XYZ file of C-alpha atoms in Angstrom:
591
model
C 0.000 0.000 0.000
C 1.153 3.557 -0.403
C 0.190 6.324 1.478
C -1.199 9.147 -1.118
C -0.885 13.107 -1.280
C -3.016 13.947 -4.221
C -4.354 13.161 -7.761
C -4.284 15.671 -10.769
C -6.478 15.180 -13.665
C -6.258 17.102 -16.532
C -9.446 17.481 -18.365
C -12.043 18.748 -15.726
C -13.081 15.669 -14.438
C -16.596 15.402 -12.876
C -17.164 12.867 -9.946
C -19.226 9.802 -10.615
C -22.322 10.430 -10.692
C -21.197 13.974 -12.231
C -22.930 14.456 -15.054
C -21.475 13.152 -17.997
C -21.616 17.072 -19.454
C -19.824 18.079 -16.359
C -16.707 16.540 -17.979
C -17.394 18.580 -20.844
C -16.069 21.229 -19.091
C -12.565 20.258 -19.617
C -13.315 19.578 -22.938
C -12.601 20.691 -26.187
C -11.463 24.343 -24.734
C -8.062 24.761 -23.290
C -7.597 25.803 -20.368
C -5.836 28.664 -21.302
C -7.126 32.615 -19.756
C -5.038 34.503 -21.363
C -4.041 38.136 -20.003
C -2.044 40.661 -20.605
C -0.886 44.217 -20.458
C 0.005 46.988 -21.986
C 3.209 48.490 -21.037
C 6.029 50.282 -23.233
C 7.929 47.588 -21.876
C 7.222 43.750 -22.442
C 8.263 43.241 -19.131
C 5.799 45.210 -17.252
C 2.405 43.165 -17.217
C 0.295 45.587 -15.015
C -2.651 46.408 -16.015
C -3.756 49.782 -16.471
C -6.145 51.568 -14.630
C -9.088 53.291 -15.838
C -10.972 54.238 -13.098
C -12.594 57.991 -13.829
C -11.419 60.900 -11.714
C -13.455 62.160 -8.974
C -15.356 65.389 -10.000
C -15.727 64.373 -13.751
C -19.213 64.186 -14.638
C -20.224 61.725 -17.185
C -19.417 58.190 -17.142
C -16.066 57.444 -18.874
C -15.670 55.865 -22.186
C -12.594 53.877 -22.454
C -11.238 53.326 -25.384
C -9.155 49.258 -26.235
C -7.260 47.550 -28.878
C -5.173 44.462 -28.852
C -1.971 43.903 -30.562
C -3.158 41.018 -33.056
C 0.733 40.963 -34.758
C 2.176 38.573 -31.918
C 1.776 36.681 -28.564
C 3.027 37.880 -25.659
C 3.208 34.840 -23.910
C 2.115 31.135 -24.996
C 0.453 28.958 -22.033
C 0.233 25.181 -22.122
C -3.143 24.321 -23.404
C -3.433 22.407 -19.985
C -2.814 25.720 -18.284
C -6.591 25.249 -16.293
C -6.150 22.664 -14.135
C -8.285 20.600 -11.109
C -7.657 19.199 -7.637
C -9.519 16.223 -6.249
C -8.916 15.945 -2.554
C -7.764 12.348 -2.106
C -10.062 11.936 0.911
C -12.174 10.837 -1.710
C -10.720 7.632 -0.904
C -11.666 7.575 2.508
C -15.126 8.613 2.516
C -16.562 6.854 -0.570
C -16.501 9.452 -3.408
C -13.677 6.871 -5.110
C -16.433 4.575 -5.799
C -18.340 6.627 -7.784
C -15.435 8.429 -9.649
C -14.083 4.922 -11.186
C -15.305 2.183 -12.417
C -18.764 1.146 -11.250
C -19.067 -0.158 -7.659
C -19.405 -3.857 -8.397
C -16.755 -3.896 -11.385
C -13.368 -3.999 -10.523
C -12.190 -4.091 -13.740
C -12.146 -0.385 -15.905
C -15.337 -1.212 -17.861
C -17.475 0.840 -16.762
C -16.980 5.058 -15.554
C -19.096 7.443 -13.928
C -21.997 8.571 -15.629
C -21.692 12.439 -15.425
C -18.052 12.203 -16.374
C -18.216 10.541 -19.470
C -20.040 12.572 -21.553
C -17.088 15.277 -21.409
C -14.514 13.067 -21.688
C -15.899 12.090 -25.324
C -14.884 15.461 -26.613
C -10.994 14.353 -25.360
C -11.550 16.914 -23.077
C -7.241 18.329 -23.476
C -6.251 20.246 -20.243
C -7.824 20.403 -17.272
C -5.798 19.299 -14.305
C -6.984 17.578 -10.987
C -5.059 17.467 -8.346
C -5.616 16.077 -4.848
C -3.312 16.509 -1.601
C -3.410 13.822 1.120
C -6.056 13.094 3.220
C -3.747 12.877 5.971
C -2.915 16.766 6.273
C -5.044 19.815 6.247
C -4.704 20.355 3.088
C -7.543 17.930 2.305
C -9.412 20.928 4.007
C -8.022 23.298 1.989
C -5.147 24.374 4.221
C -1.990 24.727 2.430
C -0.008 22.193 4.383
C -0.254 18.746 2.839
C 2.629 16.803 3.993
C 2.079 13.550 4.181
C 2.540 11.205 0.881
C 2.316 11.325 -2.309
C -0.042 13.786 -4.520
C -1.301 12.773 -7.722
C -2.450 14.744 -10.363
C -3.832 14.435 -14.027
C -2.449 16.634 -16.988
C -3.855 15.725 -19.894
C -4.572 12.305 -21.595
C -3.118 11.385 -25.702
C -5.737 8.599 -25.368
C -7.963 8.664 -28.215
C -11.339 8.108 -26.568
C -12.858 6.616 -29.749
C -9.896 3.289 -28.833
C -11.403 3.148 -25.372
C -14.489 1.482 -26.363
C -14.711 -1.010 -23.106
C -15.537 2.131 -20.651
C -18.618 2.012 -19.687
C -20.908 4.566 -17.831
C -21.878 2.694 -14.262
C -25.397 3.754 -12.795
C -25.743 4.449 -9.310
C -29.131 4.360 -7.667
C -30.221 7.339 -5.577
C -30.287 5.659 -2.280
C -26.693 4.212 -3.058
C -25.683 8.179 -3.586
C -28.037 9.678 -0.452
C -26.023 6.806 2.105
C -22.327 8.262 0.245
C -23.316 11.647 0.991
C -24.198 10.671 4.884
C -20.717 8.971 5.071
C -19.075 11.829 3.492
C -20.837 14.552 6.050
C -19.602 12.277 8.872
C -15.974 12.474 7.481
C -15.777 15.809 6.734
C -16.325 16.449 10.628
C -13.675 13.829 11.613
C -10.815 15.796 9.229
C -12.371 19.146 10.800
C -11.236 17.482 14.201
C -8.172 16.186 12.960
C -7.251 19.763 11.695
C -8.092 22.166 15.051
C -5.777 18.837 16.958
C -3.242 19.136 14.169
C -3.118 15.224 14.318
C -3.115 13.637 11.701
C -4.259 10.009 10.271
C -2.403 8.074 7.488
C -4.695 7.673 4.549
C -3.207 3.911 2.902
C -3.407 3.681 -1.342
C -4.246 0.207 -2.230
C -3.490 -1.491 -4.865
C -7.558 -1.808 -5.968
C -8.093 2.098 -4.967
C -4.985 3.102 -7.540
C -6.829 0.686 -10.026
C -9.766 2.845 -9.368
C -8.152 6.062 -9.813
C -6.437 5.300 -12.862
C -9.221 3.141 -14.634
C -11.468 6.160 -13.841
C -8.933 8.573 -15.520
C -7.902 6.362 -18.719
C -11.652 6.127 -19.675
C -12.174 10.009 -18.808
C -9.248 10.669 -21.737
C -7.259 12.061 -18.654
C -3.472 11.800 -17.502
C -2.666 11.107 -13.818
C 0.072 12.240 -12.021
C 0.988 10.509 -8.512
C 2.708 12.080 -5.750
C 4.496 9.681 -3.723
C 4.744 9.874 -0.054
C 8.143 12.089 0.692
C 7.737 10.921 5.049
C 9.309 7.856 4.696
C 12.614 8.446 6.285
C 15.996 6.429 6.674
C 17.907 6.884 10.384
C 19.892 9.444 8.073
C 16.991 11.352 7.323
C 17.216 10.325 3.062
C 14.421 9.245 1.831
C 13.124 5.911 2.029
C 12.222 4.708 -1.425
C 11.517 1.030 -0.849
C 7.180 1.621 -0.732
C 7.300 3.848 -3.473
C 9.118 1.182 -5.474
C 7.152 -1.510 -5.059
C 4.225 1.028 -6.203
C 6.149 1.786 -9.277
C 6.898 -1.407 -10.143
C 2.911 -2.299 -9.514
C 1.940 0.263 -11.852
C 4.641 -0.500 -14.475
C 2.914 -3.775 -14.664
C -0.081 -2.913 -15.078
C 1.816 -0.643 -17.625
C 0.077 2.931 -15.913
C 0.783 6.029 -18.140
C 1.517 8.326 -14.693
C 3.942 10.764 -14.179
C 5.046 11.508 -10.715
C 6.159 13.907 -7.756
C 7.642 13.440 -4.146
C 5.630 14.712 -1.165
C 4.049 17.748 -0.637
C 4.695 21.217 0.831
C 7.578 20.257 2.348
C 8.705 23.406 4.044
C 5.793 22.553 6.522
C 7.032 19.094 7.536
C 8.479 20.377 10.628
C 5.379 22.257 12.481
C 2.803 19.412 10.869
C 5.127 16.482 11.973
C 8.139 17.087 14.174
C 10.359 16.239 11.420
C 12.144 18.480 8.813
C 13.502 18.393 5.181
C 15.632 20.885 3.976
C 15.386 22.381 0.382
C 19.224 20.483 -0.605
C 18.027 17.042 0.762
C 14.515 16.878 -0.784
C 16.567 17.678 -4.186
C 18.637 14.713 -2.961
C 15.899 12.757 -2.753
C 14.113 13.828 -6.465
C 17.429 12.456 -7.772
C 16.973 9.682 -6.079
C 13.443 9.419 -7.428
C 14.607 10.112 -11.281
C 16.915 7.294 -10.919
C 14.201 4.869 -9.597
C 12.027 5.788 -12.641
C 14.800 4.974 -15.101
C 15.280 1.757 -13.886
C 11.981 0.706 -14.761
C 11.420 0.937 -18.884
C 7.782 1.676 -18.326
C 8.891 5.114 -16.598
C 12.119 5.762 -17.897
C 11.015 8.850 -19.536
C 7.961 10.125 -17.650
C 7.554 13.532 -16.327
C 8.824 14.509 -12.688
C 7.544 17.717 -11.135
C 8.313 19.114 -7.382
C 8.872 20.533 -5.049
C 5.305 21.491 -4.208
C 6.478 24.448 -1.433
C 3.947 26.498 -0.390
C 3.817 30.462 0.302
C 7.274 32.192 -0.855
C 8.120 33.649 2.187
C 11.396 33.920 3.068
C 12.405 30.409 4.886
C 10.410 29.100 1.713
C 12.307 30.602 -0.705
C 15.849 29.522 0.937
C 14.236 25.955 1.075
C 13.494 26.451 -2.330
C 17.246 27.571 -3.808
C 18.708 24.864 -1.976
C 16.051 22.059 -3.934
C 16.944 24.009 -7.319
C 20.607 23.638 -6.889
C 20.714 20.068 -6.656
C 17.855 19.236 -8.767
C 16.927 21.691 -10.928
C 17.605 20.048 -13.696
C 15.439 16.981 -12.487
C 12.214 18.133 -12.698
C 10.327 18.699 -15.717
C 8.465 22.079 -14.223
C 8.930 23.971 -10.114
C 5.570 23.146 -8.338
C 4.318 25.813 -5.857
C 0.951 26.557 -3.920
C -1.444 29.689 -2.937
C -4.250 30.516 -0.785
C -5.453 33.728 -0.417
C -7.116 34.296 2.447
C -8.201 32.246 5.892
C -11.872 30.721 4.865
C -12.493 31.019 8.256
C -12.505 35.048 8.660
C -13.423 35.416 4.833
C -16.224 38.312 4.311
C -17.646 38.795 0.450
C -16.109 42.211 0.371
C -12.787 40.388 1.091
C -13.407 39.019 -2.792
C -13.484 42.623 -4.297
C -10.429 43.781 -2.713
C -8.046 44.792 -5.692
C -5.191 44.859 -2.941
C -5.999 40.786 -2.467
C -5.911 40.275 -5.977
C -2.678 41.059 -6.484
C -0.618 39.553 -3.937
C -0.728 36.407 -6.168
C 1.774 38.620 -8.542
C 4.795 39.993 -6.125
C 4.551 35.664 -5.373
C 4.635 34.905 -8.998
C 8.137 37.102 -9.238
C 9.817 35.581 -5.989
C 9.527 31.849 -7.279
C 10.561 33.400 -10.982
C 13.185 34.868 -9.924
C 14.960 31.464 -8.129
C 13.991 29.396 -10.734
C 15.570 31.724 -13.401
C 18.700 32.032 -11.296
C 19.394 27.795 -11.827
C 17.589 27.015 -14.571
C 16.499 29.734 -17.000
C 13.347 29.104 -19.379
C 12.284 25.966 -16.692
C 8.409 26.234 -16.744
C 6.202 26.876 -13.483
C 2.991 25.429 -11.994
C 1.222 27.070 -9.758
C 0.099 23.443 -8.647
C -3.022 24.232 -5.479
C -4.455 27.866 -5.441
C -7.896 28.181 -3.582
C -9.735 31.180 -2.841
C -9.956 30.658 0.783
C -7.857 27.759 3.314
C -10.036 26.028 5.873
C -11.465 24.673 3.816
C -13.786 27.532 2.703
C -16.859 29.196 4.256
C -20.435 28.114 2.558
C -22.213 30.322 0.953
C -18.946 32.380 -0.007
C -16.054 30.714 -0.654
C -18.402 28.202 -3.468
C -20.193 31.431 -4.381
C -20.488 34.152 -7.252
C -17.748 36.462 -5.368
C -15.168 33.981 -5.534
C -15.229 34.080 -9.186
C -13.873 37.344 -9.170
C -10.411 35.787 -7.672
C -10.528 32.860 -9.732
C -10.561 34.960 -13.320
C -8.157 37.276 -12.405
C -5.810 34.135 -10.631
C -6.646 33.190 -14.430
C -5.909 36.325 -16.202
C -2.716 37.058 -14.256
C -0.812 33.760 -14.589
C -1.306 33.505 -17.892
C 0.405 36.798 -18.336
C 3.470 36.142 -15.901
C 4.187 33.256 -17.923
C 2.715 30.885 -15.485
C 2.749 27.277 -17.752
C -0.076 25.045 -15.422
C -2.639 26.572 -12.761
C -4.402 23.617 -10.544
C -7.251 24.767 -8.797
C -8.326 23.180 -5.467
C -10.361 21.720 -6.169
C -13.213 20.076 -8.223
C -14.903 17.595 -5.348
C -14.201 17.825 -1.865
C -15.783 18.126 1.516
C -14.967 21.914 1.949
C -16.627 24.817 -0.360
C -13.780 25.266 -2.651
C -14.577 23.066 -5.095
C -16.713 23.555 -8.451
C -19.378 20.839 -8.143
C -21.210 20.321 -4.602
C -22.240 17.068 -3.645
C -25.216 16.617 -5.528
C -23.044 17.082 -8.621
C -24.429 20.364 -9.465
C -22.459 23.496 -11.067
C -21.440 25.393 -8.987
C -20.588 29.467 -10.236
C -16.521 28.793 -10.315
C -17.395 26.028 -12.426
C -19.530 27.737 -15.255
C -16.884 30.271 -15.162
C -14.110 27.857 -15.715
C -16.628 26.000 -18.633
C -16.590 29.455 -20.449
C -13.077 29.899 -20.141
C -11.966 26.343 -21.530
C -14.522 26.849 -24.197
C -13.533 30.497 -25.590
C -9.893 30.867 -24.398
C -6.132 29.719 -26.772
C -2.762 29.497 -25.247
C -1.580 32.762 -26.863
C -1.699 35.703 -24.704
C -2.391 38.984 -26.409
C -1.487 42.540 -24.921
C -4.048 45.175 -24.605
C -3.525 48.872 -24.971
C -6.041 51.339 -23.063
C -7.394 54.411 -23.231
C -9.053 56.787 -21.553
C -9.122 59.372 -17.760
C -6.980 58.150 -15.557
C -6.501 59.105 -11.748
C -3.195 60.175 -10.713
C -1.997 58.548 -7.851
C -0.897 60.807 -4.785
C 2.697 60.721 -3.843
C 3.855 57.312 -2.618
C 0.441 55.595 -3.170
C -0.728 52.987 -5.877
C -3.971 52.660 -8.209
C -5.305 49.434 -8.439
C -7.519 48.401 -10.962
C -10.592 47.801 -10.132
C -11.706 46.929 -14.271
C -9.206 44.342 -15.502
C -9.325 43.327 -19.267
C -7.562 40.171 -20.738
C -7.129 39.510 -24.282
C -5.750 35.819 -26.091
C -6.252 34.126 -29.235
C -9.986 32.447 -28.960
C -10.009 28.513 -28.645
C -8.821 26.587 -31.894
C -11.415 23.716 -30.670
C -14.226 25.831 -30.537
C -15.437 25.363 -34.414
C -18.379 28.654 -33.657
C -15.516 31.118 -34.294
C -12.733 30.783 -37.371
C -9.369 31.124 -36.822
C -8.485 34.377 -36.325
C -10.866 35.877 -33.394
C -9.847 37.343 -29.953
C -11.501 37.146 -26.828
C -11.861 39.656 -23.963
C -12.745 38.561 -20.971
C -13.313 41.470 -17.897
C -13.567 42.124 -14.428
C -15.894 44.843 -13.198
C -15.387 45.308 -9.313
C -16.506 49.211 -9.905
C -20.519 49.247 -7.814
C -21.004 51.335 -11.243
C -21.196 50.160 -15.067
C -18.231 51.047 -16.888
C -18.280 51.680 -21.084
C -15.465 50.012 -23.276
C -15.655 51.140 -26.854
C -13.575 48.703 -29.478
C -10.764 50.463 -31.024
C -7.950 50.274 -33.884
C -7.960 46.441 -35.300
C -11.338 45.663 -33.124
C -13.381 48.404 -34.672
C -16.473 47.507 -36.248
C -16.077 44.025 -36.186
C -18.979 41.967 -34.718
C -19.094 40.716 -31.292
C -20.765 37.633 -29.011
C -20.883 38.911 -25.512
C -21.383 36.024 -22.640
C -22.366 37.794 -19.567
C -21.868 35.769 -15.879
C -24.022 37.574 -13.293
C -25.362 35.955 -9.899
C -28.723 34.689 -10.142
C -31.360 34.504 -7.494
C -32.215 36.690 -4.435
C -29.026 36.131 -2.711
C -26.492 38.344 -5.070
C -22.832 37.964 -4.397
C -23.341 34.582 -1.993
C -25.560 32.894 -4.907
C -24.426 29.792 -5.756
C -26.211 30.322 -9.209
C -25.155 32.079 -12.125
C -27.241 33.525 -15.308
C -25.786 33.794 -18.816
C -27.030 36.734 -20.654
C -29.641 36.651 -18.245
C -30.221 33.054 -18.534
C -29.972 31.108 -15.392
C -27.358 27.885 -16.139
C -28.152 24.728 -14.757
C -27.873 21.279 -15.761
C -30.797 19.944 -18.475
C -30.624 16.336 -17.243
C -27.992 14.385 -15.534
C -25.744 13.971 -18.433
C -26.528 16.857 -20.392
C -24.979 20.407 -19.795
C -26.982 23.647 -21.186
C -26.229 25.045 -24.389
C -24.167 28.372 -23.508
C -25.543 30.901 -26.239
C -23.753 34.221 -26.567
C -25.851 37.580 -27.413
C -24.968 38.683 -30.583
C -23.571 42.746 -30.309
C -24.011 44.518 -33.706
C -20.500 45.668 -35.070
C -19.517 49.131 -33.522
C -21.823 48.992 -30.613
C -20.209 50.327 -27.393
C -19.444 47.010 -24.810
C -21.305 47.813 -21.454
C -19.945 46.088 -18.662
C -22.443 46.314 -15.353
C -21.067 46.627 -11.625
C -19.414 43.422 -9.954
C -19.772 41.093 -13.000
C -17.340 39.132 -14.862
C -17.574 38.586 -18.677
C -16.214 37.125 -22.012
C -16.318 39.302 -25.426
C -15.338 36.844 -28.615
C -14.312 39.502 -31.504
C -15.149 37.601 -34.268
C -13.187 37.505 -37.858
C -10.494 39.690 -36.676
C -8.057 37.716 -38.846
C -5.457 38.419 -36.143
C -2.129 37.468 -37.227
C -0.913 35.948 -34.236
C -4.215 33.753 -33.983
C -4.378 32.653 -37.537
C -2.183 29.712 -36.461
C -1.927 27.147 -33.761
């Protein structure tokens, strides 16, 4: 048995009895939000503020065009990824991820996934931390075992015809959802204690997880557990072997990693692992994997540190400097704010949004320093740790982090974002337990859907405040521009899409200049829907409310046609995606 940190899927998986167009999220759209900026320097990525004056009358009309010659940055088309907490395993939800109940074999898949996986759904990445650390609660400490994630799947789905969709009956689902509301209090114990229980992979569980992501067209990636120590304090490889060699047999397409948060061992455990011996250790790890043909070239990515701060960071250079060149891309993690204190106006706090970038810089900055040009995952973000508050953290407001965590890695150069998480016991996730949308995950369905890989930069005009001596203006309307989605076939080659932030209480006007003028545009408008505002956990498109049609069939998402020239008015506290169709842009004519 090994004890697990995490799975990552890549292609927006949707839990068992998720319906099958849940999966569809993660399908044919990258996950790619592309941002940008418009500086007189390429390396100045700030975005611009627009916010009128006080004592001008009139609302302001801001004027924007997009540089359509050339990408500022190009994102991996898996850039939107997922995290499925791993305590999935110990309170049921496994069951009805993989294979049906009573099959062990990897016929059969759940029902709500499947219907997304059919469109090869290519990028959305799961990830799940350990059950046996807070950070199956959301907290940003996961250090015990291994954490496996999924990346993105080359399976053709049309080869994979003995997956089948298992059925689940509703009492079967109602008695999972009791045992899961019991668990979720046991880890809430185990978290205010800061004890901890080992959560044990078995061999049939790993079958599970991997059957369930083969027939989703999904690519797993395992973290093995990094706690099992020689006398000497190295690394104590002779579990995750004989998991290896298990999986090798079974001839598993997984790559892999090597604990989790590791800077943390010391307050979660009693035992530490500097930054020089966990690098020890990855080499270690590579040289495992080589041995065995099956693995001999799969991907390796670590070290999974949390927070940059400044112990993290000299944790950090010490891993680089020994294995640097090991790993494939520099795994990191952020939460932004305590779930437990969390208020809604917390979510429209420009200041909060863009802490994520002076982080972004610190872990760029090491990583260039060792190994120039190595790519970056942001591998956990969630809104809130705790595991979230209801009704906030798994609500409209949120959404406004989640875009612009979006819309701001993509312009850093950020390669992979995993977002914790898609199923889990907290309110972080995307789908609650009765499998239904929640607003983070319509927002991340739109984004998959209408956003490329190539990042465009934006260039803004119109009044803009002055900031008084020594203070800074932060933008409280933030635009991001990329190539539109090769896989979505309702646009040619060619388009751009917006996508925007309005935290302003008032409606701000965009008008379309220079190589956007006149051209015609499809507007899809997210707004809260329902009595409750901000804490709805509903959303309407172009006033439409979204919700499921049946249990494997997701609503069509129709845009609202804009004639060509017509101003773009964006109300208060919404966010919003603007395809600018047959803009023949140069630098999105081609993939």
């Amino acid at each position: 048995s090994q004890l697990i940190r995490g799975f990552l899927l890549s292609g927006m998986p949707c839990p068992s009895s998720c319906p099958p167009g849940l999966l569809a999220l993660m399908a044919p759209g990258l996950a790619l939000m592309a941002t940008f900026s418009l500086p007189s320097q390429a390396g100045d990525r700030r975005a611009l503020p627009v916010e009128k004056p006080p004592g001008v009358k009139g609302r302001t009309l801001i004027l924007l065009d997009v540089n359509t010659k050339s990408p500022v940055r190009i994102i991996s088309e898996n850039f939107l990824s997922l995290q499925l907490d791993p305590s999935i395993i110990h309170d049921g939800w496994l069951d009805f991820l993989s294979p049906g109940r009573a099959a062990p074999a990897a016929e059969e898949t759940l029902p709500r996934l499947q219907a997304g996986a059919g469109h090869r759904s290519p990028g959305v990445a799961v990830h799940a931390p350990s059950r046996a650390s807070p950070a199956a609660l959301g907290s940003p400490a996961f250090p015990h075992g291994p954490r496996p994630y999924i990346v993105r799947s080359d399976i053709a789905l049309d080869k994979q015809k003995g997956c089948k969709i298992a059925q689940h009956p509703d009492i079967m689902l109602e008695l999972q959802r009791e045992k899961a509301a019991q668990m979720h209090l046991v880890l809430l114990k185990e978290q205010f204690s800061n004890t901890y229980s080992n959560l044990t992979l078995t061999a049939r569980s790993l079958d599970k997880l991997y059957n369930f992501a083969d027939c989703s067209g999904l690519h797993l990636i395992f973290a093995l557990n990094a706690l099992r120590r020689n006398p000497n304090n190295s690394w104590n490889s002779s579990n995750a072997l004989s998991l290896l060699k298990y999986s090798a047999s079974k001839k598993y397409n997984i790559s892999w990693e090597l604990g989790n948060e590791p800077n943390n061992y010391r307050t979660l455990t009693g035992r530490s692992v500097n930054g020089s011996q966990l690098g020890k250790d990855y080499t270690q790890l590579r040289s495992l994997l080589q041995l065995i043909r099956t693995y001999s070239r799969a991907h390796l990515y670590g070290p999974n540190i949390g927070r940059p701060r400044k112990n993290v960071i000299a944790f950090l250079e010490g891993f680089m400097k020994v294995a640097g060149g090991t790993v494939d891309a520099v795994t990191w993690q952020h939460y932004y704010i305590d779930g437990r204190v969390a208020k809604v106006t917390d979510f429209l706090k420009t200041r909060l949004l863009d802490t994520l970038s002076d982080q972004v810089r610190k872990i760029q900055k090491v990583v260039n320093t060792y190994t120039p040009g190595k790519k970056i995952w942001l591998e956990g973000v969630g809104m809130t740790t705790a595991g979230g508050m209801n009704n906030l953290s798994d609500s409209y407001a949120a959404g406004f982090l989640w875009l612009n965590t979006l819309g701001l890695l993509a312009s850093q150069g950020i390669d992979v974002v995993v977002r914790h998480s898609f199923l889990d016991h907290g309110h972080n996730h995307l789908v609650d337990q009765n499998f239904n949308p929640l607003p983070d995950y319509w927002l991340s369905l739109l984004y998959k859907r209408l956003i490329g890989p190539k990042v465009l930069a934006i260039h803004v005009a119109g009044l803009q405040r002055k900031p008084r001596p020594g203070r800074v203006i932060r933008d409280k309307l933030r635009i991001y521009a990329h190539c539109t989605s090769y896989h979505n076939h309702n646009y040619v080659r060619g388009s751009i899409t917006l996508y925007i932030i309005n935290l302003h209480r008032s409606r701000k006007k965009i008008k379309l200049a220079g190589t956007l003028r006149d051209k015609m545009v499809h507007q899809y408008l997210l707004q809260p829907y329902g009595k409750d505002g901000l804490h709805s956990k509903s959303v309407q498109l172009n006033g439409q409310p979204l919700a499921m049609v049946d249990d494997g069939t997701l609503p069509e998402l129709k845009p609202r046609p804009l004639r060509a020239g017509r101003t773009l008015v964006i109300p208060p506290l919404t966010m919003s995606f603007y395809v600018v169709k047959n803009v023949n842009a140069l630098a999105c004519r081609y993939r």
